[in-house]
Structures are given as structure tokens and as C-alpha cells.
Amino acid sequence: MGGAGPHFARFMEVKAAMTERLLNLVVPLAHKANAMRITETTGIEPVSSGAVSQLSNRPGDVESTIGTRSPGIRTSTTATRTTTTRTTTIAARVPSADLSGHADLNFGDLVAAYFDCRRTKRNRPSALAFEVSLERNLRELFDELCDGSYQPRRSICFVVTRPKPREVWAADFRDRIVHHLLYNRIGPRFERSFIADSCACIKGRGTLYAAQRLEAKVRSITQNWSRPAYYLKCDLANFFVSIDKLILRDLLAERIGDQWWMDLTNKVLMHDPRTDFEMRGDPRLTDLVPPHKRLMNQPTHLGLPIGNLSSQFFANVYLDVLDQRTKHVLRARHYIRYVDDFLFLHESADWLNAALRDVDAFLPACLGVRLNPRKTILQPVDMGIDFVGQVIKPWRRHTRRRTFNEALRRVAHAAADDVHEMANSYFGLMRQATASHQDRARLANVVRSRGHAVDGSMTKTFRRSTS
């Protein structure tokens, strides 16, 4: 060991020098082209640059920062062999001529909205056409939004006949991107104030959420079906074509503080698709839609087009007024709403009749909409509650009979190429109900008669072999 002393000391000196050099390679250099603020421990004021705009930190963005402050980096300087601690912070939003035309909008927000929009429409002709020149189209749309020249384009109108005839208005693909952009930005601030019993067009609050929540409320008020109770089910007449856009604009303006986002909201809300649209499908189907349910027959300030994300979100904002009244004025403990269908539960039928009178007077006076008397139901809960496609009865939930019979009919008569996709869709719908085994067994028999195999649990079918 005595002879190894000098060599060991020399080895340690070389190792120390190598370590020091490696550390120097990762020292962050303060350069005017980066978008980082570097603060020395000696108290020097931070220096920032506006050369690069930082993307939003909101969840769902294509690129987002990890945090507003990165861990401190200890580095070594060769000249003095002393240590200096540098803390690096990423600027939250830095104006840039390339990525930010507005203080609260950046290109990353638009890209995130594009990916949200194309998630279920990737193979549609309009989406494919937009994607051919994706970067240029996004850049042009971004520039139009920034300079205020954006205007919605031509819509497509067609008629669907199931479950009943109605007009559907589909916005242009680039306009749907703007709808997602707007919803991603202003949606959370509204949804945070929505009651937990407001469903539809809210993440995690679909038909299954509504059915399960209503079942839990029924079991609560009846003490697990051991006590009598009643329900009042209401539906709004011609809801989407009766929405007053002037009232809705005031409701939106109360919570949108930024004028730029309010201007964009106003542009989307007040756009009238009837001024420029393309009619598709059989034009004779329009005669099946009752005149009072057609957007074409409404005044300019009334009606939202069915089929757009913005319309679904605006509808929730509109009826949040009703939700707040039922909770804070009527003090309704057991209440739930899915779009324009809403339901009260109570031990007293008299209380429900009083609530009905209050709502029937409040809606026309404050929102300009009315109840549909033909769909107003008051009866005991043990007779079954038909809500969001499921019927809730003591200790079970099953698929609505009309929906089930329609599933059998459609699968039995569908084209061979459509059986696989259609059957799996109905299997997925039926399995949401707790009492669906017999329904799925009957559907499985129809699917097997069409030459398709079904798994043992009767939850999905498989494509027919072509060999």
C-alpha cells in the first residue's frame, strides 16, 4: 500500500478533474434566445426574453411545462473551483411574434384543440382535407384568431330519423376546432360551479353516470326500496330551438373576464348557420321534422344548432340557472338533470306538485323556455323510472324496451358489413345496465344467426372470417 500512495493520489486528482469537466458541460448558459429566467443566488435581477412563447400548462395540451420552477442545479466553475447555485424558472407566457398573437392564446392551445376535435372524426372527409396541409391550415386559423378576422364557414345541414326526426347542423371542421379551443379555455371555469347532478357534455358525466347517480338517490330516499317515494320527471319543449341567445350571452359574459375570449364566444354563439349552409341527404326528410322544431323557422335571436360541441356546452350554461334555483331556492335534495330532461325525488307528492308549479312559472319568465306537458310524469318510484335510456326498478336497472327492440331489429336487418360494428355498439350499451344478461343473450342469438361469433360473457362479437 505504501508504493501505491503516489499513484492513488494521482488517480484521485485525474478523477476530480474529469468530474469537474463533466459538470461544466451541463452548465446552463444564459443566452438571449432562450425563454428562461436565470436567478443567481447573489441577488441579480432575473433576465427574461420574449423570443420563444411558452405553451400552456393546462392538462391536455400537446406540449406543456412540467412546472413553474425547476430544481436548483449545482455547478462548478473551473477558474475559481467554487460552487454557485442557479435556479431556473420557465416563463409562464412570453409574447412572441411566432407563437402568440394574444396575451392569453398560444399556438399550443390550438394544436391541442385540433387533436381533441379529430379524436372521433379522423377519417371524415373534412378532417382528412384539413390534415393534408395541416401546418398551413392551423397557422392560417391561428393568424385569423389573433388578428380578429376569423369568421365561421359554411355549415352542413341534414336530417336524422332516429329516435325521431330532427335537423342536425354540422359546422366546418376548422370551426369545430375553434369550438374545442373555446371549450378548453372557458369550459372549466363554468363546470367548477355546476352542481354534481348536472350531466352531459362534462367529462365523466355521461349516461352511465346519470343512471348510477339516480339509482343511488332512489335507494337513499327509499331506504333501499323499503319506503315509498315519488318522482317528478320533466322535459323542455323544443329546447335547443327555444334558447334565447341574448340571455345566454349575458350569462356567459358574467364569468368570462377576458374581452378577447368573450369576443370569440360571442362570434361562435351569435353565428347564424342558416345564412350559409349546404343541405345533404334526402331533402324530403325535412318534411318529417315538425315546423316548430326546425331552426330554419326560428327568429334570429333564438335557437342553437344541434350537433356542435359549443351548443351542448352553451345549453349546460343556460340551464345551470335552473339547477341553482332547484338547489338554493327549492332546496331539492334529490334532483338530477341530463341536458333538458330533469327529475325530482321526494317522499311527498304534494311537495313535487309545488315544485312543478314553481318551475313551470320560472322557466318562461327567466329563460324563455317551457315544459312539455305531454312528458311531465309524477308517479311512485317503484313503478320504474325511465331515464337516459335505462329503467330503474327495485334492485335492478335494465335497458329501455324501445331501445332493446330497436337493437334486435336493426342487427337482424343490417347489411353484412355493418353487423359487427352495430352489434358491438349495442352490446356496450346494454352491459351498462345491471340486469342485462337476458337482453344480451337474445341479442347474441341474433348476432350468431348472422354468422358472427360472440364471446362467452356476451359482451362483444367478432368479425366473420373471410377464408
JSON list of N, CA, C and O in Angstrom, two decimals, residues 84 197 204 218 301 305 319 346-347 392 397 466:
[
{"chain": "A", "resi": 84, "resn": "THR", "atom": "N", "xyz": [-21.64, 27.53, -7.35]},
{"chain": "A", "resi": 84, "resn": "THR", "atom": "CA", "xyz": [-22.67, 28.56, -7.49]},
{"chain": "A", "resi": 84, "resn": "THR", "atom": "C", "xyz": [-23.99, 27.88, -7.77]},
{"chain": "A", "resi": 84, "resn": "THR", "atom": "O", "xyz": [-24.06, 27.00, -8.63]},
{"chain": "A", "resi": 197, "resn": "ASP", "atom": "N", "xyz": [-75.03, 17.13, -10.02]},
{"chain": "A", "resi": 197, "resn": "ASP", "atom": "CA", "xyz": [-76.13, 16.42, -10.67]},
{"chain": "A", "resi": 197, "resn": "ASP", "atom": "C", "xyz": [-76.43, 16.97, -12.06]},
{"chain": "A", "resi": 197, "resn": "ASP", "atom": "O", "xyz": [-77.48, 16.65, -12.63]},
{"chain": "A", "resi": 204, "resn": "GLY", "atom": "N", "xyz": [-66.69, 12.54, -17.73]},
{"chain": "A", "resi": 204, "resn": "GLY", "atom": "CA", "xyz": [-67.04, 11.63, -16.66]},
{"chain": "A", "resi": 204, "resn": "GLY", "atom": "C", "xyz": [-68.49, 11.66, -16.24]},
{"chain": "A", "resi": 204, "resn": "GLY", "atom": "O", "xyz": [-68.89, 10.95, -15.31]},
{"chain": "A", "resi": 218, "resn": "VAL", "atom": "N", "xyz": [-82.40, 7.14, -5.53]},
{"chain": "A", "resi": 218, "resn": "VAL", "atom": "CA", "xyz": [-83.63, 6.41, -5.26]},
{"chain": "A", "resi": 218, "resn": "VAL", "atom": "C", "xyz": [-83.44, 5.49, -4.06]},
{"chain": "A", "resi": 218, "resn": "VAL", "atom": "O", "xyz": [-84.31, 5.42, -3.16]},
{"chain": "A", "resi": 301, "resn": "HIS", "atom": "N", "xyz": [-82.60, 35.57, -33.05]},
{"chain": "A", "resi": 301, "resn": "HIS", "atom": "CA", "xyz": [-82.02, 35.53, -31.71]},
{"chain": "A", "resi": 301, "resn": "HIS", "atom": "C", "xyz": [-82.35, 34.25, -30.96]},
{"chain": "A", "resi": 301, "resn": "HIS", "atom": "O", "xyz": [-81.92, 34.08, -29.81]},
{"chain": "A", "resi": 305, "resn": "PRO", "atom": "N", "xyz": [-77.74, 25.49, -32.99]},
{"chain": "A", "resi": 305, "resn": "PRO", "atom": "CA", "xyz": [-77.70, 24.35, -33.91]},
{"chain": "A", "resi": 305, "resn": "PRO", "atom": "C", "xyz": [-77.35, 23.06, -33.19]},
{"chain": "A", "resi": 305, "resn": "PRO", "atom": "O", "xyz": [-76.35, 22.98, -32.47]},
{"chain": "A", "resi": 319, "resn": "LEU", "atom": "N", "xyz": [-79.01, 26.17, -18.64]},
{"chain": "A", "resi": 319, "resn": "LEU", "atom": "CA", "xyz": [-79.85, 25.51, -17.65]},
{"chain": "A", "resi": 319, "resn": "LEU", "atom": "C", "xyz": [-79.20, 25.42, -16.27]},
{"chain": "A", "resi": 319, "resn": "LEU", "atom": "O", "xyz": [-79.83, 24.91, -15.33]},
{"chain": "A", "resi": 346, "resn": "HIS", "atom": "N", "xyz": [-88.95, 12.85, -4.10]},
{"chain": "A", "resi": 346, "resn": "HIS", "atom": "CA", "xyz": [-89.38, 13.32, -2.78]},
{"chain": "A", "resi": 346, "resn": "HIS", "atom": "C", "xyz": [-90.36, 12.31, -2.18]},
{"chain": "A", "resi": 346, "resn": "HIS", "atom": "O", "xyz": [-91.02, 11.56, -2.90]},
{"chain": "A", "resi": 347, "resn": "GLU", "atom": "N", "xyz": [-90.44, 12.34, -0.85]},
{"chain": "A", "resi": 347, "resn": "GLU", "atom": "CA", "xyz": [-91.38, 11.45, -0.18]},
{"chain": "A", "resi": 347, "resn": "GLU", "atom": "C", "xyz": [-92.82, 11.92, -0.33]},
{"chain": "A", "resi": 347, "resn": "GLU", "atom": "O", "xyz": [-93.76, 11.14, -0.18]},
{"chain": "A", "resi": 392, "resn": "ILE", "atom": "N", "xyz": [-85.08, 2.21, -14.11]},
{"chain": "A", "resi": 392, "resn": "ILE", "atom": "CA", "xyz": [-84.65, 1.87, -12.76]},
{"chain": "A", "resi": 392, "resn": "ILE", "atom": "C", "xyz": [-85.85, 1.34, -11.99]},
{"chain": "A", "resi": 392, "resn": "ILE", "atom": "O", "xyz": [-86.85, 2.03, -11.79]},
{"chain": "A", "resi": 397, "resn": "ARG", "atom": "N", "xyz": [-81.53, -2.42, -12.88]},
{"chain": "A", "resi": 397, "resn": "ARG", "atom": "CA", "xyz": [-81.56, -1.42, -13.95]},
{"chain": "A", "resi": 397, "resn": "ARG", "atom": "C", "xyz": [-81.48, -2.15, -15.26]},
{"chain": "A", "resi": 397, "resn": "ARG", "atom": "O", "xyz": [-80.57, -2.93, -15.50]},
{"chain": "A", "resi": 466, "resn": "THR", "atom": "N", "xyz": [-63.19, -14.43, -43.43]},
{"chain": "A", "resi": 466, "resn": "THR", "atom": "CA", "xyz": [-63.39, -14.39, -44.89]},
{"chain": "A", "resi": 466, "resn": "THR", "atom": "C", "xyz": [-62.74, -15.55, -45.60]},
{"chain": "A", "resi": 466, "resn": "THR", "atom": "O", "xyz": [-62.88, -15.71, -46.80]}
]
